[in-house]
Short mmCIF file of C-alpha atoms in Angstrom, two decimals:
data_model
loop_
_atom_site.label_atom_id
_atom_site.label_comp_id
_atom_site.label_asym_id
_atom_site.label_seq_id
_atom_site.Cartn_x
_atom_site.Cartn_y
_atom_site.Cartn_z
CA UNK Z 1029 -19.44 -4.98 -19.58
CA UNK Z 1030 -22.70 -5.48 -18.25
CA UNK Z 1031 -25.34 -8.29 -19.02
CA UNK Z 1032 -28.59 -7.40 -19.95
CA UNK Z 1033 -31.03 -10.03 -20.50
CA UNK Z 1034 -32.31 -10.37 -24.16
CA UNK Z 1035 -29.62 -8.10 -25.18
CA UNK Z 1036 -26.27 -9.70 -23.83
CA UNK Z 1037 -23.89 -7.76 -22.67
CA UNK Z 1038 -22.95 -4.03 -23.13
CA UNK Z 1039 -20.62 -1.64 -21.80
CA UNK Z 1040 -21.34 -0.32 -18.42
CA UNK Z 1041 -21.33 3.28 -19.49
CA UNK Z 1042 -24.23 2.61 -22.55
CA UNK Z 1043 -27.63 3.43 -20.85
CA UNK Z 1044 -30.28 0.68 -21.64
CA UNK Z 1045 -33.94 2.04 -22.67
CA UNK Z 1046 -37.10 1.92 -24.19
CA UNK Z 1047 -37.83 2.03 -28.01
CA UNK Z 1048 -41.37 3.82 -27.83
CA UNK Z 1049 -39.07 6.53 -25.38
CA UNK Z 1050 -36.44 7.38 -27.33
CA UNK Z 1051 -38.03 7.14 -30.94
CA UNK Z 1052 -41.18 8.27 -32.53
CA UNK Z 1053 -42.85 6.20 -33.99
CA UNK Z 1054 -45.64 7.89 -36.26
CA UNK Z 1055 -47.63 4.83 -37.50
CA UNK Z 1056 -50.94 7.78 -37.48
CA UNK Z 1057 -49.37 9.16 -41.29
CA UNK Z 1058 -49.10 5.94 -42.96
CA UNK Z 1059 -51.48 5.57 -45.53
CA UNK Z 1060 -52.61 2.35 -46.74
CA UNK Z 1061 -53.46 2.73 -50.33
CA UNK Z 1062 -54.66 -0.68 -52.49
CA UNK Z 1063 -53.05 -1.74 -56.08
CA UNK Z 1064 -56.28 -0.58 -57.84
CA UNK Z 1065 -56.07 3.02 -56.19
CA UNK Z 1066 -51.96 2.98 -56.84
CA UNK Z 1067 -52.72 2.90 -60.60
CA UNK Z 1068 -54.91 6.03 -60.96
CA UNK Z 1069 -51.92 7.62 -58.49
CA UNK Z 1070 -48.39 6.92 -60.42
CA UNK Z 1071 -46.00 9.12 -59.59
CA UNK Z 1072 -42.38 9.71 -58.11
CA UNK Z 1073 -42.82 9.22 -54.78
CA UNK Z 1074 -41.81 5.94 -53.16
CA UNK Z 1075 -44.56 3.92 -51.70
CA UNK Z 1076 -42.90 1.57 -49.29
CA UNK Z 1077 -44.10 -2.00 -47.53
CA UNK Z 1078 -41.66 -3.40 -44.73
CA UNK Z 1079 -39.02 -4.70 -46.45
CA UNK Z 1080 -39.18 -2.83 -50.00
CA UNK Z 1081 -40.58 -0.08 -52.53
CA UNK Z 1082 -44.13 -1.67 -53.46
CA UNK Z 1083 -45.03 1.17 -56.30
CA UNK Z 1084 -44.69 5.18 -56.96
CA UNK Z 1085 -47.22 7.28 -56.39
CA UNK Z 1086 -47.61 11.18 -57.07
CA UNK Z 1087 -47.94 12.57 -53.38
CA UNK Z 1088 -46.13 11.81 -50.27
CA UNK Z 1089 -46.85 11.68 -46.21
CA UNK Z 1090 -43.21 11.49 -44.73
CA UNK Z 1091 -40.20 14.08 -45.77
CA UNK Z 1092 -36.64 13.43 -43.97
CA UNK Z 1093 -34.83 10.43 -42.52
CA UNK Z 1094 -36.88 7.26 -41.01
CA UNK Z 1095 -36.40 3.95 -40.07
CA UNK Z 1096 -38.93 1.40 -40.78
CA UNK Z 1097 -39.83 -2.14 -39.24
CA UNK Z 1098 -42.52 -4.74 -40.20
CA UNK Z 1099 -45.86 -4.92 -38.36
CA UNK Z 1100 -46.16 -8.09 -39.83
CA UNK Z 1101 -45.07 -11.05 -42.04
CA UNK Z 1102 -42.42 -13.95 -41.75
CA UNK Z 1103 -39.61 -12.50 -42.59
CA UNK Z 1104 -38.80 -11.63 -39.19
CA UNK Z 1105 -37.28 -15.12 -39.42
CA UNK Z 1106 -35.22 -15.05 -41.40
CA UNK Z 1107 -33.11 -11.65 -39.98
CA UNK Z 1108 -29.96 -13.64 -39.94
CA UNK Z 1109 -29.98 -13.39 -44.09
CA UNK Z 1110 -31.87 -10.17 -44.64
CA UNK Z 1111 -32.69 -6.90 -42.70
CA UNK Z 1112 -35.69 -6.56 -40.69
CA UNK Z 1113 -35.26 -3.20 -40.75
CA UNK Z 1114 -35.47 -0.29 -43.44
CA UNK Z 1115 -33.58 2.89 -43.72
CA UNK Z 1116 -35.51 5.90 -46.16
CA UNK Z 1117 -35.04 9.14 -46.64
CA UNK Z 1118 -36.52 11.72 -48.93
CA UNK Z 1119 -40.24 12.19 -49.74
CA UNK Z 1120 -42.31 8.95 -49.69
CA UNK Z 1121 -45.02 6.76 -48.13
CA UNK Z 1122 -45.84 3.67 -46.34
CA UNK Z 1123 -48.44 0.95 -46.27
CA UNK Z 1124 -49.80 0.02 -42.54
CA UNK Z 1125 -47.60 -3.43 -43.01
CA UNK Z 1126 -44.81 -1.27 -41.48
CA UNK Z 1127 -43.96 0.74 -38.25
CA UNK Z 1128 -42.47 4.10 -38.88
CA UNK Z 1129 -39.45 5.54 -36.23
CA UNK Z 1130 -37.79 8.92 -36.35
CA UNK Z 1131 -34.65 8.86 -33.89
CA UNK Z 1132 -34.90 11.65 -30.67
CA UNK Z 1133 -32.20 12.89 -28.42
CA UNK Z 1134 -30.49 10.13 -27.36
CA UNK Z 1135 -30.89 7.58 -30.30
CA UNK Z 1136 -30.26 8.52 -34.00
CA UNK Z 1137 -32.70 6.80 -36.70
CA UNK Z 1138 -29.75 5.59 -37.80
CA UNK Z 1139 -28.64 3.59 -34.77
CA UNK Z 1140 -31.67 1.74 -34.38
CA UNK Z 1141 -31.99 0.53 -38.32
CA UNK Z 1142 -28.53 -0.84 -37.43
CA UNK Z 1143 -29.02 -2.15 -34.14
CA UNK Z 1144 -32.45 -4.06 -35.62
CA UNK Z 1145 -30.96 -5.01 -38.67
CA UNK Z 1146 -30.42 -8.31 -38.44
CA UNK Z 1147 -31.11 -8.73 -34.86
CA UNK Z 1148 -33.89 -11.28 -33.46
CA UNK Z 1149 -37.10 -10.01 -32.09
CA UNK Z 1150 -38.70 -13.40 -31.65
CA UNK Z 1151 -39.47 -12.92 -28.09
CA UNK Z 1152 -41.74 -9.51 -28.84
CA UNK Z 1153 -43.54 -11.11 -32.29
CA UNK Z 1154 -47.16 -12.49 -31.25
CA UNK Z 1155 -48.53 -15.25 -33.90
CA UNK Z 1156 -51.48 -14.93 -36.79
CA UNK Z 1157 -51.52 -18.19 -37.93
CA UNK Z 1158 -48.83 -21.21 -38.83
CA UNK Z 1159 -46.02 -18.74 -40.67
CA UNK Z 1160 -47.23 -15.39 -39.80
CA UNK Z 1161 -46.36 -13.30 -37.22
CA UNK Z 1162 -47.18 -9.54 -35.61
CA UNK Z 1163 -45.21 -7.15 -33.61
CA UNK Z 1164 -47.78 -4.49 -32.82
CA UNK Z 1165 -47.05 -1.02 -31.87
CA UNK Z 1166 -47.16 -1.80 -28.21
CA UNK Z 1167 -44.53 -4.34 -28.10
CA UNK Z 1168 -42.39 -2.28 -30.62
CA UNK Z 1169 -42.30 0.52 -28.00
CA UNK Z 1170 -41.30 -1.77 -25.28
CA UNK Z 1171 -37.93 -3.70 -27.10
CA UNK Z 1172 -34.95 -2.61 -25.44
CA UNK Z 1173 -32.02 -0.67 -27.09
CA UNK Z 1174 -28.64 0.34 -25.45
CA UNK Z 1175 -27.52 3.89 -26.13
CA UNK Z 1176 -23.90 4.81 -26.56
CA UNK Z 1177 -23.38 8.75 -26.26
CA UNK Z 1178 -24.74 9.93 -29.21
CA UNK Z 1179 -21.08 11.38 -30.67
CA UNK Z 1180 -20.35 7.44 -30.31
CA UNK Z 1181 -23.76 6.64 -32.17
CA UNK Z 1182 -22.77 8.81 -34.92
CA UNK Z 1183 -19.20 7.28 -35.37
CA UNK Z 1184 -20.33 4.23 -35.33
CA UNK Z 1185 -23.05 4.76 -38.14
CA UNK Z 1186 -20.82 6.91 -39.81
CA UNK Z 1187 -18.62 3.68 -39.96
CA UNK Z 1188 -20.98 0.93 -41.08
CA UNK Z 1189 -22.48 3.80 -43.75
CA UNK Z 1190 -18.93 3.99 -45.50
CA UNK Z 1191 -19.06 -0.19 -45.83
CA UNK Z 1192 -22.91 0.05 -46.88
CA UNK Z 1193 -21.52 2.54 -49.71
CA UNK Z 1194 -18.74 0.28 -50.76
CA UNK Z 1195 -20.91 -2.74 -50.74
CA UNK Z 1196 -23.47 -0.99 -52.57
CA UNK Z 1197 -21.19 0.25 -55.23
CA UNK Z 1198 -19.40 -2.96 -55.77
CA UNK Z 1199 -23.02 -4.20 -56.38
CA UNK Z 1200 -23.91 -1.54 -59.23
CA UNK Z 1201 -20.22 -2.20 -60.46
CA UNK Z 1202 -21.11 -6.26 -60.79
CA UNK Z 1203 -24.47 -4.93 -62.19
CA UNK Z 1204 -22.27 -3.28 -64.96
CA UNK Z 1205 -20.34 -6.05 -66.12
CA UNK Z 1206 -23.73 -8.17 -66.23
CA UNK Z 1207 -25.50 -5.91 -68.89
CA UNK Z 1208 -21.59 -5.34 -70.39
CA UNK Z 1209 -21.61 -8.91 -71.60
CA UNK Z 1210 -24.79 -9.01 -72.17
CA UNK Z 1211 -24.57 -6.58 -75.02
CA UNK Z 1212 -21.16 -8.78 -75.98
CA UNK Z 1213 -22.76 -12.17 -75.90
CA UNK Z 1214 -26.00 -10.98 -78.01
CA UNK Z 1215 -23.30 -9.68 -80.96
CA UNK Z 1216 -21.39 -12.43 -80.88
CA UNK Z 1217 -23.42 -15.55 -80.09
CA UNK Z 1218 -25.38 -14.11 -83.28
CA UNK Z 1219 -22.72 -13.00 -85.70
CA UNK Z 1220 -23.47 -9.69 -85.73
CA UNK Z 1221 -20.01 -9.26 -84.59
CA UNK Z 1222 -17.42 -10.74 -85.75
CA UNK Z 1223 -13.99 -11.70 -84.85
CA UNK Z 1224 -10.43 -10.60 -86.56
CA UNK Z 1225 -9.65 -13.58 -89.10
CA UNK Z 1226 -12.89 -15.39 -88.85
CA UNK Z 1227 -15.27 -14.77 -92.17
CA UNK Z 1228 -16.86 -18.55 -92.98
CA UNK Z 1229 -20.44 -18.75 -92.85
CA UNK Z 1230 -22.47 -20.11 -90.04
CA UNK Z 1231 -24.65 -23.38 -90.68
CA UNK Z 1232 -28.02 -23.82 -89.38
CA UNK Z 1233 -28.02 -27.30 -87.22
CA UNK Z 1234 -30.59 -28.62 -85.32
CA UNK Z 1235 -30.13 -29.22 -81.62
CA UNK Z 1236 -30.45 -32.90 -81.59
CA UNK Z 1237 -27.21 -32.67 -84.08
CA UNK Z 1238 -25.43 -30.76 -81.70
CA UNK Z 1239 -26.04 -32.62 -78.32
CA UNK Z 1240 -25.83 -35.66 -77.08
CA UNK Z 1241 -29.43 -35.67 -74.95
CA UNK Z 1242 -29.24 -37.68 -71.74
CA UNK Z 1243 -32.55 -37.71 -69.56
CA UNK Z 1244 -35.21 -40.19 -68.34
CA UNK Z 1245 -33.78 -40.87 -64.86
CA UNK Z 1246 -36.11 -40.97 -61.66
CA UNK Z 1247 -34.32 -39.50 -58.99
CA UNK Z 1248 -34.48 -38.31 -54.82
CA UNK Z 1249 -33.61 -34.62 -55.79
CA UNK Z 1250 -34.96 -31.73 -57.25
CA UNK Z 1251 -33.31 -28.75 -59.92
CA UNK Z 1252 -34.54 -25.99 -57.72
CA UNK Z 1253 -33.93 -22.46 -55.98
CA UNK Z 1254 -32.10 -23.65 -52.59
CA UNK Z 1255 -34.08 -21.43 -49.89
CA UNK Z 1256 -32.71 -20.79 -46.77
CA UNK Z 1257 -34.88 -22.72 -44.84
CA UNK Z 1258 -33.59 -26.32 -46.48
CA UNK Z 1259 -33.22 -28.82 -44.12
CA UNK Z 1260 -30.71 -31.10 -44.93
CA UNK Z 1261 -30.72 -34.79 -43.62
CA UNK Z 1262 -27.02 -35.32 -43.01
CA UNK Z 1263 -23.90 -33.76 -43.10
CA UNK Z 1264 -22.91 -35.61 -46.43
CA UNK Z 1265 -25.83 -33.89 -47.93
CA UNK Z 1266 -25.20 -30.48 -46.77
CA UNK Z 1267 -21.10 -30.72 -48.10
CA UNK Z 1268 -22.64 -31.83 -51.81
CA UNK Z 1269 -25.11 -28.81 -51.89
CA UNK Z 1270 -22.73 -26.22 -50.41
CA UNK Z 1271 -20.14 -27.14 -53.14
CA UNK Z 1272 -22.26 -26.94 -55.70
CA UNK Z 1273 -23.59 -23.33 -54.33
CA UNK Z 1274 -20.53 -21.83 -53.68
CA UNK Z 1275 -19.82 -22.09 -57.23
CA UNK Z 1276 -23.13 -21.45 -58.71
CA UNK Z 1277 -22.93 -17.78 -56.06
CA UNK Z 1278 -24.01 -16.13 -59.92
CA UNK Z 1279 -26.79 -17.86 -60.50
CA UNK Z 1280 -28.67 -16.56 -57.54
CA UNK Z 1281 -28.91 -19.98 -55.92
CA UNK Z 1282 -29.97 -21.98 -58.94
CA UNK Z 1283 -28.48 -25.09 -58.58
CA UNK Z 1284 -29.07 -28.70 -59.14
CA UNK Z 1285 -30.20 -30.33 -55.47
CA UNK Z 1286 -28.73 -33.33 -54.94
CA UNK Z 1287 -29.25 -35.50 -51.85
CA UNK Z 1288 -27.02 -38.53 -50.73
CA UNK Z 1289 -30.03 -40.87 -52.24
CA UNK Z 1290 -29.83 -39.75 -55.45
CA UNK Z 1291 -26.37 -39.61 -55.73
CA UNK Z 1292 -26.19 -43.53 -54.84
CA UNK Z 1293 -29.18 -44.38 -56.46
CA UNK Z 1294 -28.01 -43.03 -60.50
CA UNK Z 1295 -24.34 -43.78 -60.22
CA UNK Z 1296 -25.03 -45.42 -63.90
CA UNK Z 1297 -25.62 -41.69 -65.49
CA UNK Z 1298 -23.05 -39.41 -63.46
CA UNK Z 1299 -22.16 -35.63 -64.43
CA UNK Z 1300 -19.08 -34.74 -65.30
CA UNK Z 1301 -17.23 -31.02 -65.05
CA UNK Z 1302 -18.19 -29.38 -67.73
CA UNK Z 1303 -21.55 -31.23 -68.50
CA UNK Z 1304 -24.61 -28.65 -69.08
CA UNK Z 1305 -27.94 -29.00 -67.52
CA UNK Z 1306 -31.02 -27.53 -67.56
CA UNK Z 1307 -34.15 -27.11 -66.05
CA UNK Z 1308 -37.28 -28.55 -68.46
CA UNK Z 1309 -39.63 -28.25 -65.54
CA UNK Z 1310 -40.91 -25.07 -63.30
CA UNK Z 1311 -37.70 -22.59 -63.79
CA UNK Z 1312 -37.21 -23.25 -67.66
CA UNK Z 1313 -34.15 -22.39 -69.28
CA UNK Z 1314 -31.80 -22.19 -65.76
CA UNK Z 1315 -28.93 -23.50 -67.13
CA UNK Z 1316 -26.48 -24.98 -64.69
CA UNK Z 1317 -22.60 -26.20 -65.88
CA UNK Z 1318 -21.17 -28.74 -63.73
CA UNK Z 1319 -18.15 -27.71 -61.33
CA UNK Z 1320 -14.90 -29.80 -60.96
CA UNK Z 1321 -16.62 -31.78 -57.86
CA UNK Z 1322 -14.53 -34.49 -55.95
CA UNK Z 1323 -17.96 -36.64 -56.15
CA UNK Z 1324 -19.84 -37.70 -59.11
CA UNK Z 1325 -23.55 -36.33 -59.10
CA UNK Z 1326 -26.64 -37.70 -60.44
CA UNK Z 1327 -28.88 -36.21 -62.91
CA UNK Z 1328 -32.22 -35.12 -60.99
CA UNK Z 1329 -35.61 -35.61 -62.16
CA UNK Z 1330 -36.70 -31.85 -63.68
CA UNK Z 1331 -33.49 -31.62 -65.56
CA UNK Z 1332 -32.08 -32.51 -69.01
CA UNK Z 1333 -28.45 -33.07 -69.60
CA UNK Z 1334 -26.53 -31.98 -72.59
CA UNK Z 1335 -23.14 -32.81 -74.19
CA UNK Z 1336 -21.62 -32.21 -77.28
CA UNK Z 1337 -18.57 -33.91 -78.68
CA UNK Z 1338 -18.06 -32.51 -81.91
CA UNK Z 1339 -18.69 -28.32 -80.97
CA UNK Z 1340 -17.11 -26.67 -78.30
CA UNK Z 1341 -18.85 -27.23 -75.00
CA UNK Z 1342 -18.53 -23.43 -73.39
CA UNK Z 1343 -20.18 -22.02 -76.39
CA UNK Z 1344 -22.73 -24.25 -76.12
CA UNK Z 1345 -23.53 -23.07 -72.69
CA UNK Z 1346 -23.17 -19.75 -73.35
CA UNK Z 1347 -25.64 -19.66 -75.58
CA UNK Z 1348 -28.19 -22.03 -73.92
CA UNK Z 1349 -27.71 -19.16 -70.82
CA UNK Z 1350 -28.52 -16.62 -72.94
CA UNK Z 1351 -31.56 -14.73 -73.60
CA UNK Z 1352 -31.57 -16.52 -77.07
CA UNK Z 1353 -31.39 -20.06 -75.67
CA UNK Z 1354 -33.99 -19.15 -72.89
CA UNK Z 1355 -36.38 -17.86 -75.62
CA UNK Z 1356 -36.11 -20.63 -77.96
CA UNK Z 1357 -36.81 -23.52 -74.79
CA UNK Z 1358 -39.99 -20.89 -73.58
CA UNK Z 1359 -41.31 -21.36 -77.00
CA UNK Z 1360 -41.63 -25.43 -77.01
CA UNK Z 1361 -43.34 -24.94 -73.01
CA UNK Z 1362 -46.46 -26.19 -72.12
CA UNK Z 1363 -48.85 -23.36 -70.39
CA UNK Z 1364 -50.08 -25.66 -67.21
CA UNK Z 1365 -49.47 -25.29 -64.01
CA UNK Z 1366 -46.10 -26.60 -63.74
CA UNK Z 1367 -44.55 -25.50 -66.94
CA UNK Z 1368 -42.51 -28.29 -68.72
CA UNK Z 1369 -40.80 -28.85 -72.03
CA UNK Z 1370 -39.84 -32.43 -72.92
CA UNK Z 1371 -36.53 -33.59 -74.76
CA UNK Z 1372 -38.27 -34.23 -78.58
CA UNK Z 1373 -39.09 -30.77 -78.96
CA UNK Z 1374 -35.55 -29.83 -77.37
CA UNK Z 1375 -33.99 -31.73 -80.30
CA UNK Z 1376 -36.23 -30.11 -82.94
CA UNK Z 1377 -35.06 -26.51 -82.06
CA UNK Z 1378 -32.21 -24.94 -84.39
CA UNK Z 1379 -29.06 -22.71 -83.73
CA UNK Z 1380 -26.80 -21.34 -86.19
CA UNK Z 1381 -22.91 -22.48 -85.23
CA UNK Z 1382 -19.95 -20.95 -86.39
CA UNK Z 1383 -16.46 -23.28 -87.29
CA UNK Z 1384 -15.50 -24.74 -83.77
CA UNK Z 1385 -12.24 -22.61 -84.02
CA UNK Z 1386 -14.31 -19.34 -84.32
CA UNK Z 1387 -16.59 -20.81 -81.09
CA UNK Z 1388 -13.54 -21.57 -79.28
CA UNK Z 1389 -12.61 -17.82 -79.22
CA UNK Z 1390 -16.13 -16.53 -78.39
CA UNK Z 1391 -16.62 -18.92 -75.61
CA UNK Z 1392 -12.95 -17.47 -74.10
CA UNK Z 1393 -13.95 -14.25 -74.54
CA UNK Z 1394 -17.53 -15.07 -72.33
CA UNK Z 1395 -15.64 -17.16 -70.45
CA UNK Z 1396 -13.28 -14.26 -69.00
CA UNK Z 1397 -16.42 -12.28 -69.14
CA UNK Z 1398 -18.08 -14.49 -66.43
CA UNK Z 1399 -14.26 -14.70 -64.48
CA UNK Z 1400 -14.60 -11.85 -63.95
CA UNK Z 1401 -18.13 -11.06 -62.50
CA UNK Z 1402 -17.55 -14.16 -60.25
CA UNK Z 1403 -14.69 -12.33 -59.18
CA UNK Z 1404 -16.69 -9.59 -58.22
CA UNK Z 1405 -19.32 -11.34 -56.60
CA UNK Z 1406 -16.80 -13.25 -54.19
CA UNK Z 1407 -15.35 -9.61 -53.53
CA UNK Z 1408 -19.07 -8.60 -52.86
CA UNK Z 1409 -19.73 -11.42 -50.76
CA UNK Z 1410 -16.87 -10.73 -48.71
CA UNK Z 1411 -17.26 -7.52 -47.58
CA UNK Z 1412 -20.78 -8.33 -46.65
CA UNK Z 1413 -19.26 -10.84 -44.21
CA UNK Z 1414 -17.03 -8.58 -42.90
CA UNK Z 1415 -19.51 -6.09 -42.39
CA UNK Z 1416 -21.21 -8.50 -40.36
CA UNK Z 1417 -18.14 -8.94 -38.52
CA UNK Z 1418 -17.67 -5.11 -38.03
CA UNK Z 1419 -21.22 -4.91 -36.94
CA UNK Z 1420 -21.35 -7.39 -34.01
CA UNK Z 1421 -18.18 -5.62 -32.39
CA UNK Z 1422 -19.35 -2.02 -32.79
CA UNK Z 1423 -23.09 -2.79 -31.69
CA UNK Z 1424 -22.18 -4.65 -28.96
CA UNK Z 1425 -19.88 -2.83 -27.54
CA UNK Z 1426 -17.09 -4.91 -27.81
CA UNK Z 1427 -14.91 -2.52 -30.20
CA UNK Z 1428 -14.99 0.66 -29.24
CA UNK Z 1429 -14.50 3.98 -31.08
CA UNK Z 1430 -14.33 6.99 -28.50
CA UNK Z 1431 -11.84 9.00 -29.55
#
């Protein structure tokens, strides 16, 4: 192994080059085309921006295989959690927010999208302003890259390809069982469906007969989206968020924020496993259901607690998740700028219940439902690490897979 600086070390037999000599990059056919000119232009062809399809439009610049990276932004930043780079193929086009590379004789397209990835380019990004950053054409074609033999290129994208499928169709699969119980919990959260041996009727109630309410507490935390960029005061705090995230992996990252202040500040109003709360402020209608946690949390400010004692708890949240709950919570919102329900109005909203016993056997039914995806999703989650893994052995160098 050799060390190169701003690279670390590679094998001694991978040559070490330029990026603007062993790709093309052909920034001259991007076409930067406005949203006001996109909508007299819809089509089928892919209109790309660094990091995503921005629209479809009905002609295209670029036919084949290309790799793209951003001319500018912040996401640069954060490469450890998402790709800086862009693999396309096909017919499409690109906005002038991206540079465009076609691989040559000794580097496949394919090799540098993987070797960029989620690789740091700090050192060649110039700044345009507090959070924004450039890397123009000129310091793109001067970033190193080290260059197996290109039979060892090709194995080696052939081999992070077959993950990228696997992870990709374990994603469409979890995708699947998301609009599966979708179409389940609409039928029977609304008796359109119902069970074998249940035929009672369902009563009308109103919410505040149904849950115990519990809000009105001031506290040093926020119901939020966690971003990536939180900085977290101590180590306490980070162990009470990370809990509460690695349980809440299905809800995207929505997730009651709780710091070590507010957890010592409401220890009169705890949560307890199983407790249900929601967001009445910014995100309405994120419902969150408290985890078995070996701490007691604290209600934050921009959330509403509910309880029930006399229905079954699980059905309750089930249907509070759902697209029904969501809608009936968006109707008692206030259009401001921080959009905000308050508990009256909760209370005044209605739901028609079946018997508990009948609720008891929907909410298992959901219940396995959501087992299930969060099964998935931890199997998802897992294979991206390990494709990490996989990827910082073969790009370094370190595993090797000459035949």
């Amino acid at each position: 192994m050799v060390k190169i600086p701003g690279l670390g070390t590679v094998p001694i037999d991978w040559k070490v080059s330029k990026i603007g000599k062993e790709l093309q990059i052909l920034n001259n056919l991007r076409k930067p085309i406005n949203e006001e000119e996109r909508k007299e232009m819809k089509g089928i062809y892919p209109y790309y921006g660094p990091t995503k399809i921005q629209d479809y439009i009905n002609q295209y610049a670029f036919e084949g295989k290309y790799t793209l990276i951003g001319e500018d932004g912040d996401h640069f930043l954060k490469y450890r959690e998402k790709p800086i780079t862009l693999l396309v193929e096909g017919k499409f086009n690109v906005n002038n927010h991206a540079h465009v590379l076609r691989g040559g004789e000794n580097c496949l397209t394919e090799w540098f999208y993987y070797f960029y990835k989620n690789k740091s380019i700090y050192q060649y990004l110039t700044r345009q302003g507090a959070k924004r950053y450039k890397l123009t054409k000129e310091s793109l074609s001067q970033m190193d890259i080290p260059l197996p033999s290109i039979e060892e290129q090709r194995k080696i994208v052939r081999i992070l390809a077959t993950w990228d499928k696997a992870i990709e169709l374990k994603e469409k699969l979890i995708e699947l069982k998301k609009l599966q119980k979708k179409g389940i919990l609409e039928k029977l959260l609304t008796g359109k469906v119902r069970l074998h041996g249940f035929a009672d009727e369902w009563e009308e109630v109103k919410f505040k007969d149904v849950f115990e309410t519990v809000t009105d507490y001031v506290a040093n935390g926020s119901f939020a989206n966690l971003r990536e960029n939180v900085s977290y005061k101590s180590k306490e705090d980070y162990a009470i968020l990370l809990r509460i995230q690695d349980y809440s992996n299905r809800f995207k990252g929505n997730f009651v924020y709780i710091d070590k202040k507010a957890y010592d500040f409401l220890k009169k109003s705890t949560l307890s496993e199983g407790d249900i709360v929601i967001s009445n402020v910014g995100a309405i209608g994120t419902v969150f259901k408290v985890p078995n946690l070996d701490k007691p949390l604290s209600l934050a400010p921009n959330a509403i607690l509910v309880r029930s004692n006399n229905y079954n708890n699980e059905f309750l949240y089930q249907y509070l998740a759902s697209d029904l709950g969501k809608n009936q919570m968006l109707s008692i919102t206030s259009i401001t700028a921080q959009p905000k329900f308050n508990k009256t109005d909760f209370k005044q909203l209605v739901m028609r219940l079946p018997k508990k016993s009948e609720q008891e056997k929907i909410a298992e039914i959901l219940s396995k439902c959501d087992k299930e995806i969060e099964l998935l999703e931890k199997e998802y989650n897992q294979l991206k690490i390990q494709r990490k893994g996989l990827m910082q052995l073969l790009l370094t160098g370190k595993s090797r897979v000459m035949a």
